Amino acid sequence: MKIIMLGAPGAGKGTQAQMIADKYGIPHVSTGDIFRENVKNGTELGMEAKKYMDQGALVPDELTVRILLDRVAQDDCKNGYVLDGFPRTIPQAEVLDKAIKELGDKIDYAIDVEVPDENIIRRMSGRRACLSCGSTFHIEHVPPKKEGICDRCGKELILRDDDKEETVKNRLDVYHKQTQPLIDYYTGQNILKTVDGTADMMDVFTAITEILGE
Ligand code: AP5
Ligand code: MG
Ligand code: ZN
């Protein structure tokens, strides 16, 4: 099963993608997580990506596409994957379509997690992220069992550099201009499904599993 998660920054793509990955036994592939891991490790890719991420801008398509295609070519992606944060522009979607078509395959669903902008700003300041395994928590809505520690892997949780209010506003702008057109793109392919992302996290997940099946 090949799934794309769409939605504004902070809509809950990562939260839901991780649950999908666990339930269906497919890898959770997040370009944002890959970039953050590279920033943390001080790689050349990380240094390049950070310039854009800190502004709330998109990392150039050329670089992002290369990273993503390398990742999904790995063995663990053979039986499918859930993409979180990719594609984010029409050119990215077109490259992905072409690559998948060449393998004689297709995307099964593009799931749009819908959350209005007003809710997003409030969510972001409470978010805590694990840079080691990509898990996400929220100090009020999804608290970790032990404060500041990841439930999943035991590493330290951090507030992301790009979760400052001004940067979040930029990310929302970029989302509306560059990423929202993908909703029409996948509607045109008849694979778009929309879920209400303002609902409780588990209710959002139930709505998604109703789409994906058992
Ligand atoms: P990325 O890491 O993808 O960030 P994003 O799209 O801005 O999305 P977020 O990770 O902020 O939010 P999310 O939807 O995953 O929400 P989450 O589950 O954490 O990208 C970061 C940057 O990398 C980009 O700005 C760009 O620079 C670069 N980049 C990445 N991919 C790229 C690409 N393809 N092309 C170019 N550049 C790229 O949830 C948010 C919070 O809400 C959490 O605290 C969570 O616990 C909580 N929450 C989740 N669900 C609920 C719920 N139902 N109710 C209440 N709280 C909830
Ligand atoms: Mg995320
Ligand atoms: Zn972790």
Short mmCIF file of N, CA, C and O in Angstrom, two decimals, residues 115-186:
data_model
loop_
_atom_site.label_atom_id
_atom_site.label_comp_id
_atom_site.label_asym_id
_atom_site.label_seq_id
_atom_site.Cartn_x
_atom_site.Cartn_y
_atom_site.Cartn_z
N VAL A 115 -7.17 20.88 8.76
CA VAL A 115 -7.21 21.66 10.00
C VAL A 115 -7.11 23.14 9.63
O VAL A 115 -6.20 23.53 8.89
N PRO A 116 -8.03 24.00 10.12
CA PRO A 116 -7.94 25.42 9.79
C PRO A 116 -6.70 26.07 10.41
O PRO A 116 -6.22 25.63 11.45
N ASP A 117 -6.22 27.14 9.75
CA ASP A 117 -5.00 27.82 10.19
C ASP A 117 -5.03 28.24 11.67
O ASP A 117 -4.02 28.16 12.35
N GLU A 118 -6.21 28.72 12.14
CA GLU A 118 -6.27 29.21 13.53
C GLU A 118 -5.86 28.12 14.53
O GLU A 118 -5.19 28.39 15.52
N ASN A 119 -6.29 26.88 14.24
CA ASN A 119 -5.97 25.79 15.18
C ASN A 119 -4.48 25.46 15.16
O ASN A 119 -3.91 25.03 16.16
N ILE A 120 -3.87 25.66 13.99
CA ILE A 120 -2.49 25.24 13.80
C ILE A 120 -1.52 26.01 14.69
O ILE A 120 -0.67 25.42 15.37
N ILE A 121 -1.66 27.33 14.70
CA ILE A 121 -0.73 28.17 15.46
C ILE A 121 -0.73 27.73 16.93
O ILE A 121 0.31 27.61 17.56
N ARG A 122 -1.94 27.44 17.44
CA ARG A 122 -2.04 27.02 18.84
C ARG A 122 -1.38 25.66 19.08
O ARG A 122 -0.74 25.44 20.10
N ARG A 123 -1.51 24.77 18.11
CA ARG A 123 -0.93 23.44 18.28
C ARG A 123 0.59 23.43 18.33
O ARG A 123 1.21 22.68 19.07
N MET A 124 1.18 24.29 17.48
CA MET A 124 2.62 24.17 17.27
C MET A 124 3.46 24.47 18.49
O MET A 124 4.49 23.84 18.72
N SER A 125 3.03 25.48 19.30
CA SER A 125 3.88 25.86 20.42
C SER A 125 3.94 24.74 21.45
O SER A 125 4.90 24.65 22.21
N GLY A 126 2.94 23.85 21.46
CA GLY A 126 2.95 22.76 22.44
C GLY A 126 3.57 21.48 21.92
O GLY A 126 3.67 20.49 22.62
N ARG A 127 3.99 21.50 20.68
CA ARG A 127 4.54 20.27 20.11
C ARG A 127 5.93 19.98 20.67
O ARG A 127 6.73 20.87 20.86
N ARG A 128 6.23 18.71 20.89
CA ARG A 128 7.58 18.26 21.23
C ARG A 128 7.92 17.11 20.29
O ARG A 128 7.09 16.23 20.06
N ALA A 129 9.13 17.16 19.74
CA ALA A 129 9.50 16.18 18.72
C ALA A 129 10.72 15.37 19.15
O ALA A 129 11.58 15.88 19.85
N CYS A 130 10.77 14.13 18.68
CA CYS A 130 11.95 13.30 18.89
C CYS A 130 12.73 13.26 17.59
O CYS A 130 12.20 12.85 16.57
N LEU A 131 13.98 13.71 17.63
CA LEU A 131 14.77 13.75 16.39
C LEU A 131 15.35 12.37 16.07
O LEU A 131 15.84 12.14 14.99
N SER A 132 15.26 11.45 17.02
CA SER A 132 15.84 10.13 16.75
C SER A 132 14.88 9.23 15.99
O SER A 132 15.27 8.59 15.04
N CYS A 133 13.60 9.18 16.42
CA CYS A 133 12.68 8.25 15.75
C CYS A 133 11.54 8.95 15.05
O CYS A 133 10.70 8.30 14.43
N GLY A 134 11.47 10.29 15.12
CA GLY A 134 10.44 11.01 14.39
C GLY A 134 9.09 11.07 15.10
O GLY A 134 8.13 11.61 14.55
N SER A 135 8.98 10.54 16.31
CA SER A 135 7.70 10.60 17.02
C SER A 135 7.39 12.03 17.46
O SER A 135 8.30 12.83 17.69
N THR A 136 6.09 12.33 17.57
CA THR A 136 5.66 13.67 17.92
C THR A 136 4.70 13.61 19.09
O THR A 136 3.85 12.73 19.16
N PHE A 137 4.85 14.56 20.00
CA PHE A 137 3.98 14.64 21.17
C PHE A 137 3.44 16.06 21.29
O PHE A 137 3.85 16.95 20.55
N HIS A 138 2.51 16.24 22.21
CA HIS A 138 2.00 17.58 22.48
C HIS A 138 1.83 17.70 23.99
O HIS A 138 1.27 16.79 24.62
N ILE A 139 2.32 18.81 24.57
CA ILE A 139 2.33 18.90 26.03
C ILE A 139 0.93 18.76 26.64
O ILE A 139 0.80 18.24 27.73
N GLU A 140 -0.12 19.19 25.90
CA GLU A 140 -1.47 19.00 26.43
C GLU A 140 -2.22 17.83 25.79
O GLU A 140 -2.80 17.00 26.47
N HIS A 141 -2.22 17.79 24.44
CA HIS A 141 -3.07 16.81 23.75
C HIS A 141 -2.50 15.40 23.71
O HIS A 141 -3.25 14.43 23.76
N VAL A 142 -1.18 15.31 23.56
CA VAL A 142 -0.55 13.98 23.42
C VAL A 142 0.71 13.94 24.28
O VAL A 142 1.83 13.85 23.77
N PRO A 143 0.56 14.03 25.62
CA PRO A 143 1.76 14.11 26.45
C PRO A 143 2.54 12.79 26.49
O PRO A 143 1.93 11.73 26.49
N PRO A 144 3.87 12.88 26.51
CA PRO A 144 4.65 11.64 26.66
C PRO A 144 4.48 11.14 28.09
O PRO A 144 4.14 11.91 28.99
N LYS A 145 4.73 9.85 28.31
CA LYS A 145 4.55 9.27 29.65
C LYS A 145 5.48 9.97 30.64
O LYS A 145 5.11 10.24 31.78
N LYS A 146 6.72 10.23 30.19
CA LYS A 146 7.68 10.91 31.06
C LYS A 146 8.06 12.23 30.38
O LYS A 146 8.46 12.22 29.21
N GLU A 147 7.91 13.33 31.11
CA GLU A 147 8.14 14.65 30.51
C GLU A 147 9.50 14.76 29.82
O GLU A 147 10.54 14.41 30.39
N GLY A 148 9.49 15.22 28.58
CA GLY A 148 10.74 15.48 27.87
C GLY A 148 11.42 14.24 27.29
O GLY A 148 12.50 14.34 26.71
N ILE A 149 10.78 13.06 27.43
CA ILE A 149 11.40 11.82 26.97
C ILE A 149 10.46 11.11 25.98
O ILE A 149 9.27 10.99 26.22
N CYS A 150 11.02 10.62 24.88
CA CYS A 150 10.23 9.95 23.86
C CYS A 150 9.74 8.57 24.35
O CYS A 150 10.54 7.74 24.77
N ASP A 151 8.42 8.34 24.27
CA ASP A 151 7.83 7.05 24.67
C ASP A 151 8.37 5.90 23.84
O ASP A 151 8.47 4.77 24.30
N ARG A 152 8.66 6.22 22.58
CA ARG A 152 8.96 5.19 21.62
C ARG A 152 10.41 4.71 21.70
O ARG A 152 10.67 3.52 21.62
N CYS A 153 11.35 5.67 21.87
CA CYS A 153 12.77 5.27 21.83
C CYS A 153 13.59 5.76 23.04
O CYS A 153 14.78 5.46 23.13
N GLY A 154 12.95 6.54 23.93
CA GLY A 154 13.66 6.93 25.16
C GLY A 154 14.60 8.12 25.03
O GLY A 154 15.27 8.50 25.99
N LYS A 155 14.68 8.71 23.82
CA LYS A 155 15.57 9.86 23.65
C LYS A 155 14.88 11.16 24.07
O LYS A 155 13.67 11.18 24.30
N GLU A 156 15.66 12.23 24.07
CA GLU A 156 15.15 13.52 24.54
C GLU A 156 14.20 14.17 23.52
O GLU A 156 14.42 14.08 22.31
N LEU A 157 13.16 14.83 24.01
CA LEU A 157 12.22 15.55 23.12
C LEU A 157 12.61 17.02 23.05
O LEU A 157 13.04 17.60 24.03
N ILE A 158 12.44 17.62 21.87
CA ILE A 158 12.80 19.03 21.71
C ILE A 158 11.65 19.83 21.08
O ILE A 158 10.73 19.26 20.51
N LEU A 159 11.77 21.16 21.23
CA LEU A 159 10.87 22.07 20.51
C LEU A 159 11.58 22.38 19.19
O LEU A 159 12.74 22.79 19.19
N ARG A 160 10.91 22.13 18.07
CA ARG A 160 11.56 22.33 16.78
C ARG A 160 11.91 23.80 16.52
O ARG A 160 11.13 24.68 16.85
N ASP A 161 13.07 24.04 15.88
CA ASP A 161 13.50 25.41 15.57
C ASP A 161 12.47 26.16 14.72
O ASP A 161 12.35 27.38 14.82
N ASP A 162 11.74 25.44 13.88
CA ASP A 162 10.81 26.13 12.97
C ASP A 162 9.40 26.23 13.55
O ASP A 162 8.46 26.57 12.85
N ASP A 163 9.22 25.96 14.83
CA ASP A 163 7.89 26.08 15.45
C ASP A 163 7.64 27.42 16.13
O ASP A 163 6.66 27.60 16.84
N LYS A 164 8.52 28.39 15.92
CA LYS A 164 8.28 29.74 16.42
C LYS A 164 7.09 30.32 15.65
O LYS A 164 6.93 30.05 14.46
N GLU A 165 6.30 31.18 16.31
CA GLU A 165 5.06 31.65 15.70
C GLU A 165 5.28 32.29 14.32
O GLU A 165 4.55 32.02 13.37
N GLU A 166 6.32 33.15 14.19
CA GLU A 166 6.55 33.82 12.90
C GLU A 166 6.86 32.82 11.79
O GLU A 166 6.37 32.95 10.67
N THR A 167 7.66 31.82 12.12
CA THR A 167 8.04 30.82 11.12
C THR A 167 6.83 29.96 10.76
O THR A 167 6.64 29.59 9.60
N VAL A 168 6.00 29.67 11.74
CA VAL A 168 4.80 28.87 11.47
C VAL A 168 3.91 29.62 10.48
O VAL A 168 3.36 29.03 9.55
N LYS A 169 3.81 30.95 10.66
CA LYS A 169 2.99 31.76 9.73
C LYS A 169 3.54 31.66 8.31
O LYS A 169 2.79 31.52 7.35
N ASN A 170 4.86 31.73 8.17
CA ASN A 170 5.48 31.57 6.84
C ASN A 170 5.18 30.20 6.27
O ASN A 170 4.90 30.07 5.08
N ARG A 171 5.28 29.18 7.11
CA ARG A 171 5.05 27.82 6.62
C ARG A 171 3.62 27.65 6.13
O ARG A 171 3.36 26.98 5.14
N LEU A 172 2.69 28.32 6.84
CA LEU A 172 1.28 28.24 6.41
C LEU A 172 1.09 28.93 5.05
O LEU A 172 0.39 28.43 4.18
N ASP A 173 1.75 30.08 4.88
CA ASP A 173 1.69 30.80 3.60
C ASP A 173 2.21 29.93 2.46
O ASP A 173 1.60 29.82 1.40
N VAL A 174 3.38 29.35 2.72
CA VAL A 174 4.00 28.48 1.71
C VAL A 174 3.08 27.31 1.40
O VAL A 174 2.90 26.92 0.24
N TYR A 175 2.46 26.77 2.44
CA TYR A 175 1.54 25.65 2.24
C TYR A 175 0.39 26.04 1.30
O TYR A 175 0.10 25.34 0.33
N HIS A 176 -0.22 27.19 1.58
CA HIS A 176 -1.38 27.59 0.75
C HIS A 176 -0.97 27.84 -0.69
O HIS A 176 -1.68 27.47 -1.61
N LYS A 177 0.21 28.45 -0.87
CA LYS A 177 0.63 28.78 -2.24
C LYS A 177 1.13 27.56 -3.00
O LYS A 177 0.79 27.36 -4.15
N GLN A 178 1.96 26.74 -2.36
CA GLN A 178 2.68 25.72 -3.13
C GLN A 178 2.16 24.30 -2.94
O GLN A 178 2.32 23.47 -3.83
N THR A 179 1.55 24.01 -1.80
CA THR A 179 1.17 22.62 -1.53
C THR A 179 -0.31 22.36 -1.73
O THR A 179 -0.70 21.30 -2.22
N GLN A 180 -1.15 23.34 -1.38
CA GLN A 180 -2.60 23.12 -1.51
C GLN A 180 -3.04 22.71 -2.93
O GLN A 180 -3.97 21.91 -3.06
N PRO A 181 -2.36 23.22 -3.99
CA PRO A 181 -2.76 22.77 -5.34
C PRO A 181 -2.72 21.25 -5.53
O PRO A 181 -3.36 20.72 -6.43
N LEU A 182 -2.01 20.55 -4.64
CA LEU A 182 -1.96 19.09 -4.76
C LEU A 182 -3.30 18.45 -4.46
O LEU A 182 -3.58 17.32 -4.88
N ILE A 183 -4.16 19.17 -3.74
CA ILE A 183 -5.48 18.62 -3.44
C ILE A 183 -6.27 18.43 -4.74
O ILE A 183 -6.86 17.37 -4.97
N ASP A 184 -6.21 19.44 -5.62
CA ASP A 184 -6.86 19.29 -6.93
C ASP A 184 -6.17 18.23 -7.78
O ASP A 184 -6.81 17.47 -8.49
N TYR A 185 -4.86 18.20 -7.66
CA TYR A 185 -4.07 17.26 -8.46
C TYR A 185 -4.51 15.81 -8.16
O TYR A 185 -4.78 15.02 -9.06
N TYR A 186 -4.62 15.48 -6.86
CA TYR A 186 -4.99 14.11 -6.51
C TYR A 186 -6.49 13.86 -6.60
O TYR A 186 -6.91 12.73 -6.78
#
